[in-house]
Short mmCIF file of C-alpha atoms and ligand atoms in Angstrom, two decimals:
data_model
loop_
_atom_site.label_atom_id
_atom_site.label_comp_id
_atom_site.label_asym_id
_atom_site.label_seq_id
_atom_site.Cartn_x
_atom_site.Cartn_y
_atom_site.Cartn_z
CA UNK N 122 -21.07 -10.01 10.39
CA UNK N 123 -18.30 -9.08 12.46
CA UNK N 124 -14.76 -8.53 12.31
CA UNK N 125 -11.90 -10.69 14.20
CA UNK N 126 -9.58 -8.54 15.98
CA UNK N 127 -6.38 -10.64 17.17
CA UNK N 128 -4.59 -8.90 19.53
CA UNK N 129 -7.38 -6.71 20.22
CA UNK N 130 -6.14 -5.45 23.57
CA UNK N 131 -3.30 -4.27 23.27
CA UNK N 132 -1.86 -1.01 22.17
CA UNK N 133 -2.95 -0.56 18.69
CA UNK N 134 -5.79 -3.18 18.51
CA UNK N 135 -7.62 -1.48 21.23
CA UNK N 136 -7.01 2.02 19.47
CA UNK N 137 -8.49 0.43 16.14
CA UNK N 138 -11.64 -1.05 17.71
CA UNK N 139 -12.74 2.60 19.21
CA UNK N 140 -12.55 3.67 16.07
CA UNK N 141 -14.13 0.70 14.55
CA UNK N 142 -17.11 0.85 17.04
CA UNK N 143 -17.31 4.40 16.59
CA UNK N 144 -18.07 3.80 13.46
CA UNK N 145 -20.62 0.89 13.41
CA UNK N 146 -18.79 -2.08 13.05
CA UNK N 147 -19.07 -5.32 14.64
CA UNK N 148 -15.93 -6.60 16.23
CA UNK N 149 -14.60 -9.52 18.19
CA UNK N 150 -11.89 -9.17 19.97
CA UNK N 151 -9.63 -12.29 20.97
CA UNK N 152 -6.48 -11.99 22.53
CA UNK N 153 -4.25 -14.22 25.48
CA UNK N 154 -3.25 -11.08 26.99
CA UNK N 155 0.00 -12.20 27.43
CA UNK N 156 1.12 -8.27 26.92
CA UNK N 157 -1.80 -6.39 27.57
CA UNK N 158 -4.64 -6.37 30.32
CA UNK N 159 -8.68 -7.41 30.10
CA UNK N 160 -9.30 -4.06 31.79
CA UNK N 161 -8.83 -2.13 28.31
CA UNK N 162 -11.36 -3.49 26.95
CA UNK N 163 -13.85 -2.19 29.90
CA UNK N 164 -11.93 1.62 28.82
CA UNK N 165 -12.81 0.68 25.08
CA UNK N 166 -16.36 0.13 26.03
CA UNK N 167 -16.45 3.52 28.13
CA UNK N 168 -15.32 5.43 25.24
CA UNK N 169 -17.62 3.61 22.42
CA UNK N 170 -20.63 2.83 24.55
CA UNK N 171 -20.74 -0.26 23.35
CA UNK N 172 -20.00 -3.98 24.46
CA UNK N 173 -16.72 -5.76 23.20
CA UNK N 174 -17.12 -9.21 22.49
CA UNK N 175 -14.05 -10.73 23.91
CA UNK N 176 -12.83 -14.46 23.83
CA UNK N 177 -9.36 -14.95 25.81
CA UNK N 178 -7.98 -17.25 23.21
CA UNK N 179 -4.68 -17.76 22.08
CA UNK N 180 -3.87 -17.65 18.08
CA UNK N 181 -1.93 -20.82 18.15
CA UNK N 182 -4.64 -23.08 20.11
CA UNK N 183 -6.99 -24.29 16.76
CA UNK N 184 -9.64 -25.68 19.16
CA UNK N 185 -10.35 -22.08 20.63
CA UNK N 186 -10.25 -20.62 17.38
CA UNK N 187 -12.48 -23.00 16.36
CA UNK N 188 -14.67 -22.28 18.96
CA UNK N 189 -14.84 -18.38 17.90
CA UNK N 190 -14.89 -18.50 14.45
CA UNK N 191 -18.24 -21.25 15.04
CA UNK N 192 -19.49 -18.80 17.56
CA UNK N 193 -19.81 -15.90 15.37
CA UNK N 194 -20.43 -15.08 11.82
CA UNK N 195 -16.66 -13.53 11.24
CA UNK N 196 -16.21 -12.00 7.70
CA UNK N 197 -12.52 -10.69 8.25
CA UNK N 198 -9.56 -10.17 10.51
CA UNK N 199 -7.58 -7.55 11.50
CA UNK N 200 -4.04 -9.28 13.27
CA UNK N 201 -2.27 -7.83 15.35
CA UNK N 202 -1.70 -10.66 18.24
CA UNK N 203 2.12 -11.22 18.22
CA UNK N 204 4.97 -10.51 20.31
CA UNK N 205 7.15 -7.31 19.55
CA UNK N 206 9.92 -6.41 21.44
CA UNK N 207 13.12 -6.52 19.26
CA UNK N 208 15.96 -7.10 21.86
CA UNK N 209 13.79 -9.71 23.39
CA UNK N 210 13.37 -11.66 20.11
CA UNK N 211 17.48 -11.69 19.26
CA UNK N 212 17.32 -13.51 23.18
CA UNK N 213 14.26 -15.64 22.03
CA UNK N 214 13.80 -16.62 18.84
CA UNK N 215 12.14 -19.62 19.10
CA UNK N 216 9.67 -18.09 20.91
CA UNK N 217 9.38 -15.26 18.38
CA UNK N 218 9.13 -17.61 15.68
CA UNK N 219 6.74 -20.24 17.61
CA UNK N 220 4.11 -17.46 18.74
CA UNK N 221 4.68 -14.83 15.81
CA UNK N 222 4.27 -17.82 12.39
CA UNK N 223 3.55 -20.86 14.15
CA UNK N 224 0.36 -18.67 15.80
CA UNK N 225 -0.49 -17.25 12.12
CA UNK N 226 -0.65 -20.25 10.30
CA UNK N 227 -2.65 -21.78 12.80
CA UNK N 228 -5.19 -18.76 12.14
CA UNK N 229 -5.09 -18.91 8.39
CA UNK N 230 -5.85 -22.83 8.14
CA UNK N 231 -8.92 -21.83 10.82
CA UNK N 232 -9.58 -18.82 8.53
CA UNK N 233 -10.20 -20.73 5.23
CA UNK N 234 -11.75 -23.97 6.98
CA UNK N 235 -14.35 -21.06 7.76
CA UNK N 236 -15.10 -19.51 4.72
CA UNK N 237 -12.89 -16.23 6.01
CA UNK N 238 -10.22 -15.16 3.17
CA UNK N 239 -10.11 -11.53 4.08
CA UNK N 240 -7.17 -10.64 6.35
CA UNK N 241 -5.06 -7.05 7.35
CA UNK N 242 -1.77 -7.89 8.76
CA UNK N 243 0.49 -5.64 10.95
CA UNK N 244 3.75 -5.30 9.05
CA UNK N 245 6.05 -2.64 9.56
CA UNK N 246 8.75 -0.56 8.06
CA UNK N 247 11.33 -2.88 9.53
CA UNK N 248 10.84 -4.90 6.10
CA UNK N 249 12.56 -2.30 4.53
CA UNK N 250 15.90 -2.82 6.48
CA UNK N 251 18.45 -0.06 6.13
CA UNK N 252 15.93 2.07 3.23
CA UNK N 253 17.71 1.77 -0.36
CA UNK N 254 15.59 5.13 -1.22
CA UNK N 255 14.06 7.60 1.37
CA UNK N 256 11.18 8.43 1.27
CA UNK N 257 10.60 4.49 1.41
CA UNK N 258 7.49 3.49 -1.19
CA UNK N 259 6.05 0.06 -1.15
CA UNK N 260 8.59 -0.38 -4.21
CA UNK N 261 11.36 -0.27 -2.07
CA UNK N 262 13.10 -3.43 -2.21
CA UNK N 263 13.14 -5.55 1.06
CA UNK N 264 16.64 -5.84 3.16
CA UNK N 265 17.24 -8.51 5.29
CA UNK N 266 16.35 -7.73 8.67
CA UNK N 267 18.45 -7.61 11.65
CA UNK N 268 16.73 -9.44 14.36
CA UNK N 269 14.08 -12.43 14.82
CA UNK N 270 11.30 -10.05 15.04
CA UNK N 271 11.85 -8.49 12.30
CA UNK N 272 12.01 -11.34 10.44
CA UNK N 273 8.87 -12.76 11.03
CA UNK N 274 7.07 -9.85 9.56
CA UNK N 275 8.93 -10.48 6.45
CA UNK N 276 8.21 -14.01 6.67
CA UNK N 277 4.95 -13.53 7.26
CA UNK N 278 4.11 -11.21 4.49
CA UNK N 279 5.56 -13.75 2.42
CA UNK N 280 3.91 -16.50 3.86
CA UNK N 281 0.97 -14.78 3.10
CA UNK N 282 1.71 -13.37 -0.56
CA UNK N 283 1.93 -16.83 -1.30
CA UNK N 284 -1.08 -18.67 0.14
CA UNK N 285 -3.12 -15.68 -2.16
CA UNK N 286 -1.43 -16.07 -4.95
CA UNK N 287 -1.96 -19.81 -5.11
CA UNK N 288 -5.85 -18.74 -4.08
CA UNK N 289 -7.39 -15.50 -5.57
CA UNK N 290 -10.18 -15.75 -3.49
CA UNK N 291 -8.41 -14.61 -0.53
CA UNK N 292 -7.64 -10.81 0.52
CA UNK N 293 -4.77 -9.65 2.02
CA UNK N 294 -3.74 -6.41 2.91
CA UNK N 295 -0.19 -6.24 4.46
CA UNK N 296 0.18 -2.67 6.30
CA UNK N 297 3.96 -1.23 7.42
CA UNK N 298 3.73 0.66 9.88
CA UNK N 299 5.86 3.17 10.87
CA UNK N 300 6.50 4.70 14.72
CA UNK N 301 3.40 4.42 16.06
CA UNK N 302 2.97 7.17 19.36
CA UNK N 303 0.47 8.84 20.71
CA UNK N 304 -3.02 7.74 22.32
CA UNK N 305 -6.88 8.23 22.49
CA UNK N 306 -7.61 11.53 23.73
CA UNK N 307 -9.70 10.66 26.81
CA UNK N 308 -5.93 9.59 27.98
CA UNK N 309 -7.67 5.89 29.35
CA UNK N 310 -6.10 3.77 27.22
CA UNK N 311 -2.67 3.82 26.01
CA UNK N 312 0.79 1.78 24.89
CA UNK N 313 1.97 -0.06 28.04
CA UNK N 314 5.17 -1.34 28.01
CA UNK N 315 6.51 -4.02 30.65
CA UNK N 316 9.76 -3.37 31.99
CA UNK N 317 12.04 -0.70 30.86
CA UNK N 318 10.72 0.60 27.38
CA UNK N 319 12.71 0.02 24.33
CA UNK N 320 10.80 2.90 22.14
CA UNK N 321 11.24 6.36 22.76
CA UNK N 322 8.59 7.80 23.48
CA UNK N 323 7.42 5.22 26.08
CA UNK N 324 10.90 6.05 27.65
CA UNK N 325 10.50 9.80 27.52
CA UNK N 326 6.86 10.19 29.46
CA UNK N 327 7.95 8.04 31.91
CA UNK N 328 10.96 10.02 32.52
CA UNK N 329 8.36 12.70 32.94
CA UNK N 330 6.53 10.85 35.52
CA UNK N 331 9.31 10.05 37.33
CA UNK N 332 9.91 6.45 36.66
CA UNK N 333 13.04 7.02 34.89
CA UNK N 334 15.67 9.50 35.35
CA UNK N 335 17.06 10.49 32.32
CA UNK N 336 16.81 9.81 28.70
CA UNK N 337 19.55 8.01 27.17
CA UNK N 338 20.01 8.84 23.07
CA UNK N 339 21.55 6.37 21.15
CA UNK N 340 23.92 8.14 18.93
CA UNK N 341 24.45 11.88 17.66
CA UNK N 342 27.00 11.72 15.20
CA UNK N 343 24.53 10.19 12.48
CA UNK N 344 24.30 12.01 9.00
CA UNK N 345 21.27 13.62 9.46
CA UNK N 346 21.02 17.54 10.61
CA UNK N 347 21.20 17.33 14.38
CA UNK N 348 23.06 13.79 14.15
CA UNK N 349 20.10 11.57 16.13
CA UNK N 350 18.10 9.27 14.10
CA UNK N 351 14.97 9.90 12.42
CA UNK N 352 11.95 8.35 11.76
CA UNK N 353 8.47 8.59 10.93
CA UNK N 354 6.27 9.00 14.54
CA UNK N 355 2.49 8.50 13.58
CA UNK N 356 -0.25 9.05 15.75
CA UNK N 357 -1.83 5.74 16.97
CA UNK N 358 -5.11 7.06 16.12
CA UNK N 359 -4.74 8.24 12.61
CA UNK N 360 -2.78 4.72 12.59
CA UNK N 361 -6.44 3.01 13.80
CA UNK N 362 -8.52 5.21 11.12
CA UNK N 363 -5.68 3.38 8.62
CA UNK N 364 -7.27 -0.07 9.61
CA UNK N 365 -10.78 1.18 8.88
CA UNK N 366 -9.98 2.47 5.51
CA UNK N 367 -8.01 -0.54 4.87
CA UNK N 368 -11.19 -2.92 6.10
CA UNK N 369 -13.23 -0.66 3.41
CA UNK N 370 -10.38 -1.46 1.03
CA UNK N 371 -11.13 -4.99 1.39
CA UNK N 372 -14.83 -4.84 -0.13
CA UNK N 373 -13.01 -3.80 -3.78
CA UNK N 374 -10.99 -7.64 -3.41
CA UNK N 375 -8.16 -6.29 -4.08
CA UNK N 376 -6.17 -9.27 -3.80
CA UNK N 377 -2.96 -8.43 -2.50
CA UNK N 378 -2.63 -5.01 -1.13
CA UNK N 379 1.17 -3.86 0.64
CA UNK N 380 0.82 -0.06 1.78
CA UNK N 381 2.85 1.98 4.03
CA UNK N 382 0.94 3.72 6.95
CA UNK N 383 3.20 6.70 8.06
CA UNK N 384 3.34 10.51 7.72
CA UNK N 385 5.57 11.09 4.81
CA UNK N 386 7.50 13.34 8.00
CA UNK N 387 10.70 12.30 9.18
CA UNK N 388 12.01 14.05 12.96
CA UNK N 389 14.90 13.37 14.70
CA UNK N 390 15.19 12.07 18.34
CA UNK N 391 16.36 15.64 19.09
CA UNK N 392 12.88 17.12 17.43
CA UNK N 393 10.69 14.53 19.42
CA UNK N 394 12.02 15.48 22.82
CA UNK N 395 11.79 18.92 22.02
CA UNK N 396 7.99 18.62 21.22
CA UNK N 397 7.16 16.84 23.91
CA UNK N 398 8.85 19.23 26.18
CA UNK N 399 6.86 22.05 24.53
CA UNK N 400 3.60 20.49 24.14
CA UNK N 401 3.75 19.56 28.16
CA UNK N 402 5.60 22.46 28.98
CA UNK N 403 8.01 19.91 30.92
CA UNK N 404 11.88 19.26 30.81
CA UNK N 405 13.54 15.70 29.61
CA UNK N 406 16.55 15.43 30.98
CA UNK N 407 18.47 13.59 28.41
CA UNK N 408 22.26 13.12 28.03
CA UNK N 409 23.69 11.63 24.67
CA UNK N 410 24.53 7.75 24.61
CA UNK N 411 26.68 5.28 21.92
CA UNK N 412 24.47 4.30 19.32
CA UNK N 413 22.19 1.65 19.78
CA UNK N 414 22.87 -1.71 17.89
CA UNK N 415 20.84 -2.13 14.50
CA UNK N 416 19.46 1.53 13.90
CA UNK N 417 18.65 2.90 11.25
CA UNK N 418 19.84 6.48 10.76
CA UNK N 419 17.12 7.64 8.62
CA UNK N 420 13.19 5.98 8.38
CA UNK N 421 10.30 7.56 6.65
CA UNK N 422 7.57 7.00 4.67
CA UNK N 423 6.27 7.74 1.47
CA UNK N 424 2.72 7.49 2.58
CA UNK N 425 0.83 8.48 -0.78
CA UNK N 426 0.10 4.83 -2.18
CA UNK N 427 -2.46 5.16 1.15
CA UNK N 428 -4.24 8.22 -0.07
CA UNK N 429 -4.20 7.26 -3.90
CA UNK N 430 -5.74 4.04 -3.38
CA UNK N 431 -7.22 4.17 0.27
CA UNK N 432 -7.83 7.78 0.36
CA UNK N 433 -6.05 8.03 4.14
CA UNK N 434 -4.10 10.02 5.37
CA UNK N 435 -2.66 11.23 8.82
CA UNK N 436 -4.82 14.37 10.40
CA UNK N 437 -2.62 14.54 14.03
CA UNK N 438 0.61 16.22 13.90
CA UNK N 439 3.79 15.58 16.45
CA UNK N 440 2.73 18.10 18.72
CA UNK N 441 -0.48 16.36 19.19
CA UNK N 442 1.11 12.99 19.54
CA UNK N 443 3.18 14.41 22.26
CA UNK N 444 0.24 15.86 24.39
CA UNK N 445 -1.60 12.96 23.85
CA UNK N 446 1.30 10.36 24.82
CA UNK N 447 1.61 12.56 28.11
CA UNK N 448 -2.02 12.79 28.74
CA UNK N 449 -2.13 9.16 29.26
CA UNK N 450 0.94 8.56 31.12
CA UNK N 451 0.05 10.94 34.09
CA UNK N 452 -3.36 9.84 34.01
CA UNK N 453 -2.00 6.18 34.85
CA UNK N 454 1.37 6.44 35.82
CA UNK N 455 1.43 2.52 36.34
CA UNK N 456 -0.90 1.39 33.08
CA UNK N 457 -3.63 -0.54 33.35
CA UNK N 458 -2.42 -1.38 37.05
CA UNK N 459 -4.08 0.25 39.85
P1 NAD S 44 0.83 -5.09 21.83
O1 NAD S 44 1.79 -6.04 22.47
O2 NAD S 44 0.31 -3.97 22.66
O3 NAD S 44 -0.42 -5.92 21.25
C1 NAD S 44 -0.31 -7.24 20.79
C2 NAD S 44 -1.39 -8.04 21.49
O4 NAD S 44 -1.32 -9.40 21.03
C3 NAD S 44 -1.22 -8.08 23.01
O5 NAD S 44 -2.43 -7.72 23.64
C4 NAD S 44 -0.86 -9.54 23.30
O6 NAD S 44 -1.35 -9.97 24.57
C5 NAD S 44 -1.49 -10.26 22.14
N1 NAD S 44 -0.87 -11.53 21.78
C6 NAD S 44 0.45 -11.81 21.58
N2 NAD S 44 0.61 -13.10 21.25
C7 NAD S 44 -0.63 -13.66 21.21
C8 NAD S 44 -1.12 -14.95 20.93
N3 NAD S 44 -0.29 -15.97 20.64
N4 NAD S 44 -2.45 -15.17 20.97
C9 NAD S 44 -3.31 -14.17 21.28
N5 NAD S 44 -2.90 -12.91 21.59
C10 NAD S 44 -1.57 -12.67 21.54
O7 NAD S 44 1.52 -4.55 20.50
P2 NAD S 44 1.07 -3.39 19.53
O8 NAD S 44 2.06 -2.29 19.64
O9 NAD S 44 -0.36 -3.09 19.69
O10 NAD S 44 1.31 -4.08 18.13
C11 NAD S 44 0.29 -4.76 17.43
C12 NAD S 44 0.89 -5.41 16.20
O11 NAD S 44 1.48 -4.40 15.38
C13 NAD S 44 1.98 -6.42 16.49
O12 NAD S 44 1.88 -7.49 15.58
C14 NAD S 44 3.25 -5.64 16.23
O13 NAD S 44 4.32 -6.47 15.87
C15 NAD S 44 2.82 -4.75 15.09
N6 NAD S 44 3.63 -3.52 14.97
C16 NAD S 44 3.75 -2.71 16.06
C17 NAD S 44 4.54 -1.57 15.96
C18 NAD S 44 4.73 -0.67 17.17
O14 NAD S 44 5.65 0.14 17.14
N7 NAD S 44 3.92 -0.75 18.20
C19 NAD S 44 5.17 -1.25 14.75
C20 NAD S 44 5.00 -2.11 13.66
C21 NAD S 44 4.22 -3.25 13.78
N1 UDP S 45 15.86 6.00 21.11
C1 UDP S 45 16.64 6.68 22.01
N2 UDP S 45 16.50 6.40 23.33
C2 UDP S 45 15.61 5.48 23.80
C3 UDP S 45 14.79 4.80 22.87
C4 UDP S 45 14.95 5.08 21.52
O1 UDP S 45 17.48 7.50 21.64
O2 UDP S 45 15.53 5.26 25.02
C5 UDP S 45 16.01 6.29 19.67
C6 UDP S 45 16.39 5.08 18.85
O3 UDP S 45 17.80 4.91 18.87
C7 UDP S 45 15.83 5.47 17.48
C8 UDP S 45 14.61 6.32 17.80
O4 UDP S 45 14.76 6.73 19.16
O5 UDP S 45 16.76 6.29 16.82
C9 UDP S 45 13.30 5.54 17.67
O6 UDP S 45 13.44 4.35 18.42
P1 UDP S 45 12.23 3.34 18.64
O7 UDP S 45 12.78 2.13 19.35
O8 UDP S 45 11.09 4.07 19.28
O9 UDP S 45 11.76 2.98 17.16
P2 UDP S 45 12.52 2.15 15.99
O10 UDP S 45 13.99 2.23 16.24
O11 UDP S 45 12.01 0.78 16.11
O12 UDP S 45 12.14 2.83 14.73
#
């Protein structure tokens, strides 16, 4: 039996199958690779030892999905395939909306015309909005969200609360996830960002290697001690190691399962390039900017509904996340490109 990974090459999929190889699990990877390249999955293999069984398929073509779930004996997916970038999806929406629900609900009707009612669905904090109580628990009341993107996580958690409460025989385990940084310590595989990154800490190592001159910060007259925003950076590993527990999770049927995957630590744009500097022993230039539209000022777990009922929790700390980040970047300054 093996286990679907949509998305599986990109940044955290291909984190999640190391560490789902690593640990003796079958997995299939499918993916169009519309944001990521084929040649992480060869870097997956060199880390693992193992082959990846990849199909290039796209979530929202049924005959290819078809083909994959006939082709192997799947028992559960892990999804992350969808597109991501916020700004992008306020200029898109359709798109957003066409790839990101019309691309999961062709999976799901594939999924149960197969047998397959297990599922673990990338979700993030952005469900909570602007946080009516910090540290955010899984109680916390959704907000409306502020861009496309963001709304089809919302949607699609709801899509899928629905389609198991009106069948008990299906699994689903929605995981928000917080900032995810950081990468695999070999430094060979990594987030890769087209264009000019939106997150920060894509934007800060490749000020570092010289792509970029100078970070801009949105905003430092927030309400929070240094007046930059904080949030909740997790690294992508301890982030892949949440996946595994949460695949474990999924032999107790637990029906419907919503859990936060973060630190419980909140740091401030200020604190991040500071560590980073440290870590590296480097210096971000950085001058301060107007806020950027649609931030939050404040974003951070309350991570202990994962260790209570998963019995995860984080092991890397910022500094960590930082060296890591920076050990990938100079070890491919241009990605997966030569
Ligand atoms: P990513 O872009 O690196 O990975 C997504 C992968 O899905 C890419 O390889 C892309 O080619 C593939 N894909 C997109 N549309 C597809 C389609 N229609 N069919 C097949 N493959 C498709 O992004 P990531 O950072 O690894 O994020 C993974 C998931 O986690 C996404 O759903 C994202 O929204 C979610 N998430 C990410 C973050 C973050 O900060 N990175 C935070 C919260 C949630
Ligand atoms: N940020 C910044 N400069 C950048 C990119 C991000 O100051 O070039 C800030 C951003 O305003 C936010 C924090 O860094 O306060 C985290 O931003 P990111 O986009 O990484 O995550 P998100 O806002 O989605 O939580």
């Amino acid at each position: 039996m093996a286990i679907l990974v949509t998305g599986g090459a990109g940044y955290i999929g291909s984190h999640t199958v190391v560490e789902l190889q690593n640990r003796g699990y079958d997995v299939v990877v499918i993916d169009n690779l519309q944001n990521s390249s084929e040649k992480v999955l060869g870097r997956v293999e060199a880390i693992t030892g193992k082959k990846v069984p990849f199909c290039l398929t796209d979530i929202r073509d049924r005959i290819g999905l078809e083909e994959v779930f006939s082709k192997y004996e799947i028992d559960s997916v892990i999804h992350f395939a969808g597109l991501k970038a916020v700004g992008e999806s306020v200029a898109k929406p359709w798109e957003y909306y066409e790839n990101n629900i019309g691309g999961t609900l062709v999976l799901l009707d594939v999924m149960r015309r197969h047998g397959v009612k297990d599922i673990i669905f990338s979700s993030s904090a952005t469900v909570y909005g602007d946080p009516l109580e910090i540290p955010i628990t899984e109680n916390c009341p959704k907000q409306p969200c502020t861009n496309p993107y963001g709304w089809t996580k919302s949607m699609l958690e709801q899509i899928m609360t629905d389609i198991q409460a009106a069948d008990p025989e299906w699994n689903v385990v929605l995981l928000r996830y917080f900032n995810p940084i950081g990468a695999h310590e070999s430094g060979t595989i990594g987030e890769n960002p087209n264009g000019i990154p939106n997150n920060l800490m894509p934007y800060i190592t490749q000020v570092a290697v010289g792509k970029r001159e100078i970070l801009n910060i949105f905003g430092n007259d927030y309400d929070t001690p240094d007046g930059t925003c904080i949030r909740d950076y997790i690294h992508v590993v301890d982030l892949a190691l949440g996946h595994v527990a949460a695949i474990k999770k999924l032999q107790e049927n637990p029906g419907l399962f919503v859990c936060n995957l973060g630190t419980g630590i909140g740091y401030s744009v200020l604190d991040v390039v500071n560590a980073f500097m440290e870590a590296n022993n480097l210096t971000i230039p950085y001058r301060f900017a107007p806020r950027r539209p649609g931030d939050v000022p404040v974003n951070y777990s309350d991570p202990s509904k994962a260790l209570r009922e998963m019995g995860w929790k984080t092991q890397f700390d910022l500094r960590k996340m930082c060296a890591d980040s920076w050990n990938w970047q100079k070890n491919n300054p241009n990605g997966y490109e030569d």
